[in-house]
Amino acid sequence: MLSITALSDTNKSRSNCSQRMDKITTIKGFKDILPDETGKWQYIEENARRIFACFGFSEIRTPILERTELFKRSIGESTDIVEKEMYTFTDRGDESLTLRPEATASVIRAYIEHALYAKDNIAKLYTIGPMFRRERPQKGRYRQFHQINAEALGIEDPRIDAELILMLTHFLDQVGLSEVALEINSLGCIRCRSDFKKSIVTFLKGKEKDLCEDCRRRITTNPLRVFDCKVQTCAEIIKDAPGLLDFICTECSDHFEKVKDSLQLFNIPFRINPKMVRGLDYYTKTAFEVTTNLLGAQNAIAGGGRYDALVKHLGGPDVAGIGFAIGFERLLALVSMKDKQFSDVPQLFIAALGEAAQKKAFVFCNRLKLKGIPSEMDYTGKSLKSQMKRADKLESLYVLILGDKEIAENSAELRNMRKSTQETVELDRIEEIVIRKIQEG
Ligand code: HAM
């Protein structure tokens, strides 16, 4: 007889077993990108690579994991990203590491670490990849999301600010996104920002009790960050605060005027938003955001700005910088083109019937692939009807029908699936004929 303990052990092991059988799914806020979506991703990436290269940018790839200190020092300790959103953990070597929440800090770290400034005083770098922020997931907001990121280092001239915005808007237009709005602002330099900070502190005096706990703390730690607060009452209060543009020094004001003039040379429409401070501490002078009203709450497709003090602040030389990042998922949601345009269809499907035909088809099909012609065949030996169905499903341009009888007659049937026409072709010359037909379209 089974004892009670033994019985409960059996139940336990059953329940462990059923736990093991449970489906393991992705983490909240993380997403798989499935094969029928990747064509669109590649399409956007290819456009970015082509256009950015044209503007003189080269690709850089940095690790996803960095020392936590890097983000604290660059993005800022009292920003929402660093305070609330980073995936930070202590690794087995007792070191605090963080999954990158953005790319700029990593690119600058690499720029300094490898002394890229010594090879050329100008560096234009782009990177595409996943970023991680533990925000509340919603439409257009994920915990793992992707950015297309560009940084231009070593150029102080305001024309590069406009050039970068031109590259961004041109890219968005090229991938089919024209209904966007550009907002710009100047955040001033470290010097003029301190007057602005003082005025914010004065403005918030007496209003502390209506601010959230974070903002009350920010009055002393980093008053600019009150502008980022998503709490309704704080947003209402800060709406009436003074704007940065009233405080910027002559040099920053001249810079901003030149950026605006340069944008006008390319007829790039923009709106000045004196309350836009961006959520990261490293910005100086020009800041910008591209938004759309097609996305709901998460309306920012891209954002960026100048960060003339960041390289030095991270231990590098005194080098100016400016960049932007595009939210890949938000862009994708707006690029509405027929999925077919993005998926690779085979140019030839070989419907082979019979053992000899299958053998010939196997060699031929793979020889075509080696020549760069996407080809498919069926390995199950199904009927001609079901093989034709499969060719249709794959949207193959041509089907080659090959049976043992055709082999004996040294011929095969080549069917153009788009035109629904069919012709008999000589088997010895099949490769040459098929390649020619496909090239002719
Ligand atoms: P950011 O404004 O924090 O800037 O992010 C840029 C873009 O990334 C946003 O406009 C948005 O489209 C996308 N994004 C941000 N968070 C999420 C999320 N949780 N889910 C989906 N998309 C998101 C930066 O990251 C700066 N590093 C940009 C920069 C580069 N500035 C200078 N150089």
Coordinates of N, CA and C in Angstrom, one line a residue, residues 261-399:
D261 N 17.9 78.9 -39.3 CA 18.1 79.3 -40.7 C 18.5 78.2 -41.6
S262 N 19.4 77.3 -41.1 CA 19.8 76.1 -42.0 C 18.6 75.2 -42.3
L263 N 17.7 75.0 -41.3 CA 16.6 74.1 -41.5 C 15.7 74.7 -42.6
Q264 N 15.6 76.1 -42.6 CA 14.7 76.8 -43.5 C 15.3 76.6 -45.0
L265 N 16.6 76.5 -45.1 CA 17.2 76.3 -46.4 C 16.7 75.0 -47.1
F266 N 16.3 74.1 -46.2 CA 15.8 72.8 -46.8 C 14.3 72.7 -46.7
N267 N 13.7 73.8 -46.4 CA 12.2 73.8 -46.2 C 11.7 72.8 -45.2
I268 N 12.5 72.6 -44.1 CA 12.0 71.6 -43.1 C 11.2 72.4 -42.1
P269 N 9.9 72.1 -42.1 CA 9.0 72.8 -41.1 C 9.3 72.4 -39.7
F270 N 9.3 73.3 -38.8 CA 9.5 73.0 -37.3 C 8.7 73.9 -36.5
R271 N 8.5 73.5 -35.2 CA 7.8 74.3 -34.2 C 8.8 74.5 -33.1
I272 N 8.9 75.7 -32.5 CA 9.7 75.8 -31.4 C 8.9 75.5 -30.1
N273 N 9.5 74.6 -29.3 CA 8.8 74.2 -28.1 C 9.7 74.5 -26.9
P274 N 9.5 75.7 -26.3 CA 10.5 76.1 -25.2 C 10.4 75.3 -24.0
K275 N 9.4 74.4 -23.9 CA 9.3 73.6 -22.7 C 9.9 72.2 -22.9
M276 N 10.4 71.9 -24.1 CA 10.9 70.6 -24.3 C 12.4 70.5 -23.8
V277 N 12.5 69.6 -22.7 CA 13.9 69.5 -22.1 C 14.6 68.2 -22.4
R278 N 13.8 67.2 -23.0 CA 14.3 65.9 -23.2 C 14.6 65.2 -21.8
G279 N 14.5 63.9 -21.8 CA 14.6 63.2 -20.5 C 16.0 62.8 -20.0
L280 N 17.0 63.4 -20.7 CA 18.4 62.9 -20.3 C 19.2 64.2 -20.0
D281 N 20.1 64.1 -19.0 CA 20.8 65.2 -18.5 C 21.9 65.8 -19.4
Y282 N 22.3 65.0 -20.4 CA 23.6 65.4 -21.1 C 23.4 66.4 -22.2
Y283 N 22.1 66.8 -22.5 CA 21.9 67.8 -23.6 C 22.4 69.2 -23.3
T284 N 22.9 69.8 -24.3 CA 23.2 71.3 -24.3 C 22.7 71.8 -25.6
K285 N 22.4 73.1 -25.7 CA 22.0 73.8 -26.9 C 20.8 73.0 -27.6
T286 N 21.0 72.7 -28.9 CA 19.9 72.2 -29.7 C 19.3 70.9 -29.2
A287 N 18.0 70.8 -29.0 CA 17.3 69.6 -28.7 C 16.1 69.5 -29.7
F288 N 15.8 68.3 -30.1 CA 14.7 68.1 -31.0 C 13.9 66.8 -30.8
E289 N 12.7 66.8 -31.3 CA 11.9 65.6 -31.3 C 11.0 65.6 -32.5
V290 N 10.8 64.3 -33.0 CA 9.9 64.1 -34.1 C 8.7 63.4 -33.6
T291 N 7.5 64.0 -33.8 CA 6.3 63.3 -33.2 C 5.3 63.1 -34.3
T292 N 4.3 62.3 -34.0 CA 3.2 62.0 -34.9 C 1.9 61.9 -34.1
N293 N 0.8 62.3 -34.7 CA -0.4 62.1 -33.9 C -1.1 60.8 -34.3
L294 N -0.4 59.9 -35.0 CA -1.0 58.6 -35.4 C -0.7 57.5 -34.4
L295 N 0.1 57.8 -33.3 CA 0.5 56.7 -32.4 C -0.2 56.7 -31.0
G296 N -1.0 57.7 -30.7 CA -1.6 57.7 -29.4 C -0.7 58.3 -28.4
A297 N -0.7 57.8 -27.2 CA 0.1 58.5 -26.1 C 1.6 58.5 -26.4
Q298 N 2.1 57.4 -27.0 CA 3.6 57.3 -27.3 C 3.9 58.0 -28.6
N299 N 3.8 59.3 -28.7 CA 3.9 60.0 -30.0 C 5.3 60.3 -30.5
A300 N 6.3 60.1 -29.7 CA 7.6 60.5 -30.1 C 8.3 59.4 -31.0
I301 N 8.6 59.7 -32.2 CA 9.2 58.6 -33.1 C 10.7 58.7 -32.9
A302 N 11.2 59.9 -32.7 CA 12.7 60.1 -32.6 C 13.0 61.3 -31.7
G303 N 14.1 61.3 -31.1 CA 14.5 62.5 -30.3 C 16.0 62.6 -30.3
G304 N 16.5 63.8 -30.1 CA 18.0 63.9 -30.0 C 18.4 65.3 -29.6
G305 N 19.7 65.6 -29.8 CA 20.1 66.9 -29.4 C 21.7 66.9 -29.3
R306 N 22.1 68.1 -29.0 CA 23.6 68.3 -28.8 C 24.0 67.9 -27.4
Y307 N 25.2 67.5 -27.3 CA 25.8 67.2 -25.9 C 27.2 67.5 -25.9
D308 N 27.5 68.9 -25.9 CA 28.9 69.3 -26.1 C 29.8 69.1 -24.9
A309 N 29.2 68.7 -23.7 CA 30.0 68.5 -22.6 C 30.2 67.0 -22.2
L310 N 29.5 66.2 -22.9 CA 29.4 64.8 -22.5 C 30.8 64.0 -22.7
V311 N 31.4 64.2 -23.8 CA 32.7 63.5 -24.0 C 33.7 63.8 -22.9
K312 N 33.8 65.1 -22.6 CA 34.8 65.5 -21.6 C 34.3 64.9 -20.2
H313 N 33.0 65.0 -20.0 CA 32.5 64.5 -18.7 C 32.7 63.0 -18.5
L314 N 32.8 62.3 -19.6 CA 33.1 60.8 -19.5 C 34.5 60.5 -19.5
G315 N 35.4 61.6 -19.5 CA 36.8 61.3 -19.4 C 37.6 61.4 -20.7
G316 N 36.9 61.9 -21.7 CA 37.5 62.1 -23.0 C 37.9 63.5 -23.3
P317 N 38.4 63.9 -24.5 CA 38.8 65.2 -24.8 C 37.5 66.2 -24.9
D318 N 37.8 67.4 -25.0 CA 36.7 68.4 -25.1 C 36.2 68.4 -26.5
V319 N 35.3 67.5 -26.8 CA 34.8 67.3 -28.2 C 33.2 67.5 -28.2
A320 N 32.7 68.3 -29.1 CA 31.3 68.5 -29.2 C 30.6 67.3 -29.8
G321 N 29.3 67.1 -29.6 CA 28.6 66.0 -30.2 C 27.1 66.3 -30.3
I322 N 26.5 65.7 -31.3 CA 25.1 65.8 -31.5 C 24.6 64.5 -32.1
G323 N 23.4 64.1 -31.7 CA 22.9 62.8 -32.3 C 21.4 62.7 -32.1
F324 N 20.9 61.6 -32.6 CA 19.4 61.3 -32.4 C 19.2 59.8 -32.3
A325 N 18.0 59.4 -31.8 CA 17.7 58.0 -31.9 C 16.2 57.9 -32.4
I326 N 16.0 56.9 -33.2 CA 14.6 56.7 -33.7 C 14.1 55.4 -33.0
G327 N 12.9 55.4 -32.6 CA 12.3 54.2 -32.0 C 11.8 53.3 -33.1
F328 N 12.5 52.2 -33.2 CA 12.2 51.3 -34.4 C 10.8 50.8 -34.4
E329 N 10.3 50.3 -33.2 CA 8.9 49.8 -33.2 C 7.9 50.8 -33.5
R330 N 8.1 52.0 -33.1 CA 7.1 53.1 -33.4 C 7.1 53.4 -34.8
L331 N 8.3 53.4 -35.4 CA 8.4 53.7 -36.9 C 7.7 52.6 -37.6
L332 N 8.0 51.3 -37.2 CA 7.4 50.2 -37.9 C 5.9 50.2 -37.9
A333 N 5.3 50.7 -36.8 CA 3.9 50.7 -36.7 C 3.2 51.7 -37.7
L334 N 4.1 52.6 -38.2 CA 3.5 53.6 -39.1 C 3.9 53.3 -40.5
V335 N 4.8 52.5 -40.8 CA 5.2 52.2 -42.1 C 4.3 51.1 -42.7
S336 N 3.2 51.6 -43.3 CA 2.2 50.6 -43.7 C 2.4 50.3 -45.2
M337 N 3.1 49.3 -45.5 CA 3.2 48.9 -46.9 C 2.9 47.4 -46.9
K338 N 2.5 47.0 -48.1 CA 2.0 45.6 -48.2 C 3.1 44.7 -47.7
D339 N 2.8 43.7 -46.8 CA 3.8 42.8 -46.3 C 4.6 42.1 -47.4
K340 N 3.9 41.8 -48.5 CA 4.4 41.1 -49.6 C 5.7 41.7 -50.1
Q341 N 5.7 43.0 -50.1 CA 6.9 43.8 -50.6 C 8.1 43.4 -49.8
F342 N 8.0 42.9 -48.6 CA 9.1 42.6 -47.8 C 9.6 41.2 -47.7
S343 N 8.7 40.3 -48.2 CA 9.1 38.9 -48.0 C 9.7 38.3 -49.3
D344 N 10.7 37.5 -49.1 CA 11.4 36.9 -50.2 C 10.5 35.7 -50.7
V345 N 10.2 35.7 -52.0 CA 9.5 34.6 -52.6 C 10.4 33.8 -53.4
P346 N 10.3 32.5 -53.5 CA 11.2 31.7 -54.4 C 10.9 32.1 -55.8
Q347 N 12.0 32.1 -56.6 CA 11.8 32.4 -58.0 C 11.4 31.2 -58.8
L348 N 11.8 30.0 -58.2 CA 11.4 28.8 -58.9 C 11.0 27.7 -57.8
F349 N 9.9 27.0 -58.1 CA 9.6 25.9 -57.3 C 9.6 24.7 -58.2
I350 N 10.3 23.6 -57.8 CA 10.3 22.4 -58.7 C 9.4 21.4 -58.1
A351 N 8.4 21.1 -58.9 CA 7.4 20.0 -58.6 C 7.9 18.7 -59.2
A352 N 8.6 17.9 -58.4 CA 9.2 16.7 -59.0 C 8.3 15.4 -58.6
L353 N 8.1 14.6 -59.6 CA 7.3 13.4 -59.3 C 8.1 12.2 -59.7
G354 N 8.3 11.3 -58.8 CA 9.0 10.0 -59.1 C 10.5 10.2 -58.6
E355 N 11.1 9.0 -58.3 CA 12.4 9.0 -57.7 C 13.5 9.7 -58.5
A356 N 13.5 9.3 -59.8 CA 14.6 9.9 -60.7 C 14.4 11.4 -60.8
A357 N 13.2 11.9 -60.9 CA 12.9 13.3 -61.0 C 13.2 14.0 -59.7
Q358 N 12.9 13.4 -58.6 CA 13.2 14.0 -57.3 C 14.8 14.2 -57.1
K359 N 15.5 13.2 -57.6 CA 17.0 13.3 -57.4 C 17.5 14.4 -58.3
K360 N 17.0 14.5 -59.5 CA 17.5 15.5 -60.5 C 17.1 16.9 -59.9
A361 N 15.8 17.0 -59.4 CA 15.3 18.3 -58.8 C 16.2 18.7 -57.6
F362 N 16.5 17.8 -56.8 CA 17.3 18.1 -55.6 C 18.6 18.8 -56.0
V363 N 19.3 18.2 -57.0 CA 20.6 18.8 -57.4 C 20.4 20.1 -58.1
F364 N 19.4 20.2 -58.9 CA 19.1 21.4 -59.7 C 18.7 22.5 -58.8
C365 N 17.8 22.2 -57.8 CA 17.3 23.2 -56.9 C 18.4 23.9 -56.1
N366 N 19.3 23.0 -55.6 CA 20.4 23.6 -54.8 C 21.5 24.3 -55.6
R367 N 21.7 23.8 -56.9 CA 22.6 24.5 -57.8 C 22.1 25.9 -58.1
L368 N 20.8 26.1 -58.2 CA 20.2 27.4 -58.4 C 20.5 28.3 -57.2
K369 N 20.3 27.7 -56.0 CA 20.5 28.5 -54.8 C 22.0 29.0 -54.7
L370 N 22.9 28.1 -55.1 CA 24.3 28.5 -55.1 C 24.6 29.6 -56.1
K371 N 23.7 29.7 -57.1 CA 23.9 30.8 -58.1 C 23.1 32.0 -57.7
G372 N 22.5 32.0 -56.5 CA 21.8 33.2 -56.0 C 20.3 33.2 -56.4
I373 N 19.8 32.1 -56.9 CA 18.4 32.2 -57.3 C 17.5 31.4 -56.2
P374 N 16.7 32.1 -55.5 CA 15.9 31.4 -54.4 C 15.0 30.3 -55.1
S375 N 15.2 29.1 -54.7 CA 14.4 28.0 -55.3 C 14.0 27.1 -54.2
E376 N 12.9 26.4 -54.4 CA 12.3 25.5 -53.4 C 11.9 24.2 -54.1
M377 N 11.8 23.1 -53.4 CA 11.1 21.9 -53.9 C 10.5 21.2 -52.7
D378 N 9.8 20.2 -53.0 CA 9.0 19.4 -52.0 C 9.8 18.1 -51.8
Y379 N 9.9 17.7 -50.5 CA 10.6 16.5 -50.2 C 9.7 15.3 -49.8
T380 N 8.4 15.6 -49.8 CA 7.5 14.6 -49.3 C 7.0 13.6 -50.4
G381 N 7.2 14.0 -51.7 CA 6.7 13.1 -52.8 C 5.2 13.2 -52.9
K382 N 4.6 14.3 -52.6 CA 3.2 14.5 -52.7 C 2.7 14.6 -54.1
S383 N 1.4 14.6 -54.3 CA 0.9 14.6 -55.7 C 1.2 16.0 -56.4
L384 N 1.1 16.0 -57.7 CA 1.4 17.2 -58.4 C 0.5 18.3 -57.9
K385 N -0.8 18.0 -57.7 CA -1.8 19.0 -57.3 C -1.3 19.7 -55.9
S386 N -0.9 18.8 -55.0 CA -0.5 19.4 -53.7 C 0.8 20.2 -53.8
Q387 N 1.7 19.7 -54.7 CA 3.0 20.5 -54.9 C 2.7 21.8 -55.5
M388 N 1.7 21.8 -56.5 CA 1.3 23.1 -57.1 C 0.7 24.1 -56.1
K389 N 0.0 23.5 -55.2 CA -0.7 24.3 -54.1 C 0.4 25.0 -53.3
R390 N 1.4 24.2 -52.9 CA 2.5 24.7 -52.1 C 3.3 25.8 -52.9
A391 N 3.5 25.6 -54.2 CA 4.2 26.6 -55.0 C 3.4 27.9 -55.0
D392 N 2.1 27.7 -55.0 CA 1.2 28.9 -55.0 C 1.2 29.6 -53.7
K393 N 1.2 28.8 -52.6 CA 1.3 29.4 -51.3 C 2.6 30.2 -51.1
L394 N 3.7 29.7 -51.6 CA 5.0 30.4 -51.5 C 5.1 31.5 -52.4
E395 N 4.1 31.7 -53.3 CA 4.1 32.7 -54.3 C 5.3 32.7 -55.3
S396 N 5.7 31.5 -55.6 CA 6.8 31.3 -56.5 C 6.5 31.9 -57.9
L397 N 7.5 32.4 -58.5 CA 7.3 33.1 -59.8 C 7.1 32.0 -60.9
Y398 N 7.9 31.0 -60.9 CA 7.9 29.9 -61.9 C 7.8 28.5 -61.1
V399 N 7.2 27.6 -61.8 CA 7.2 26.2 -61.4 C 7.8 25.3 -62.5

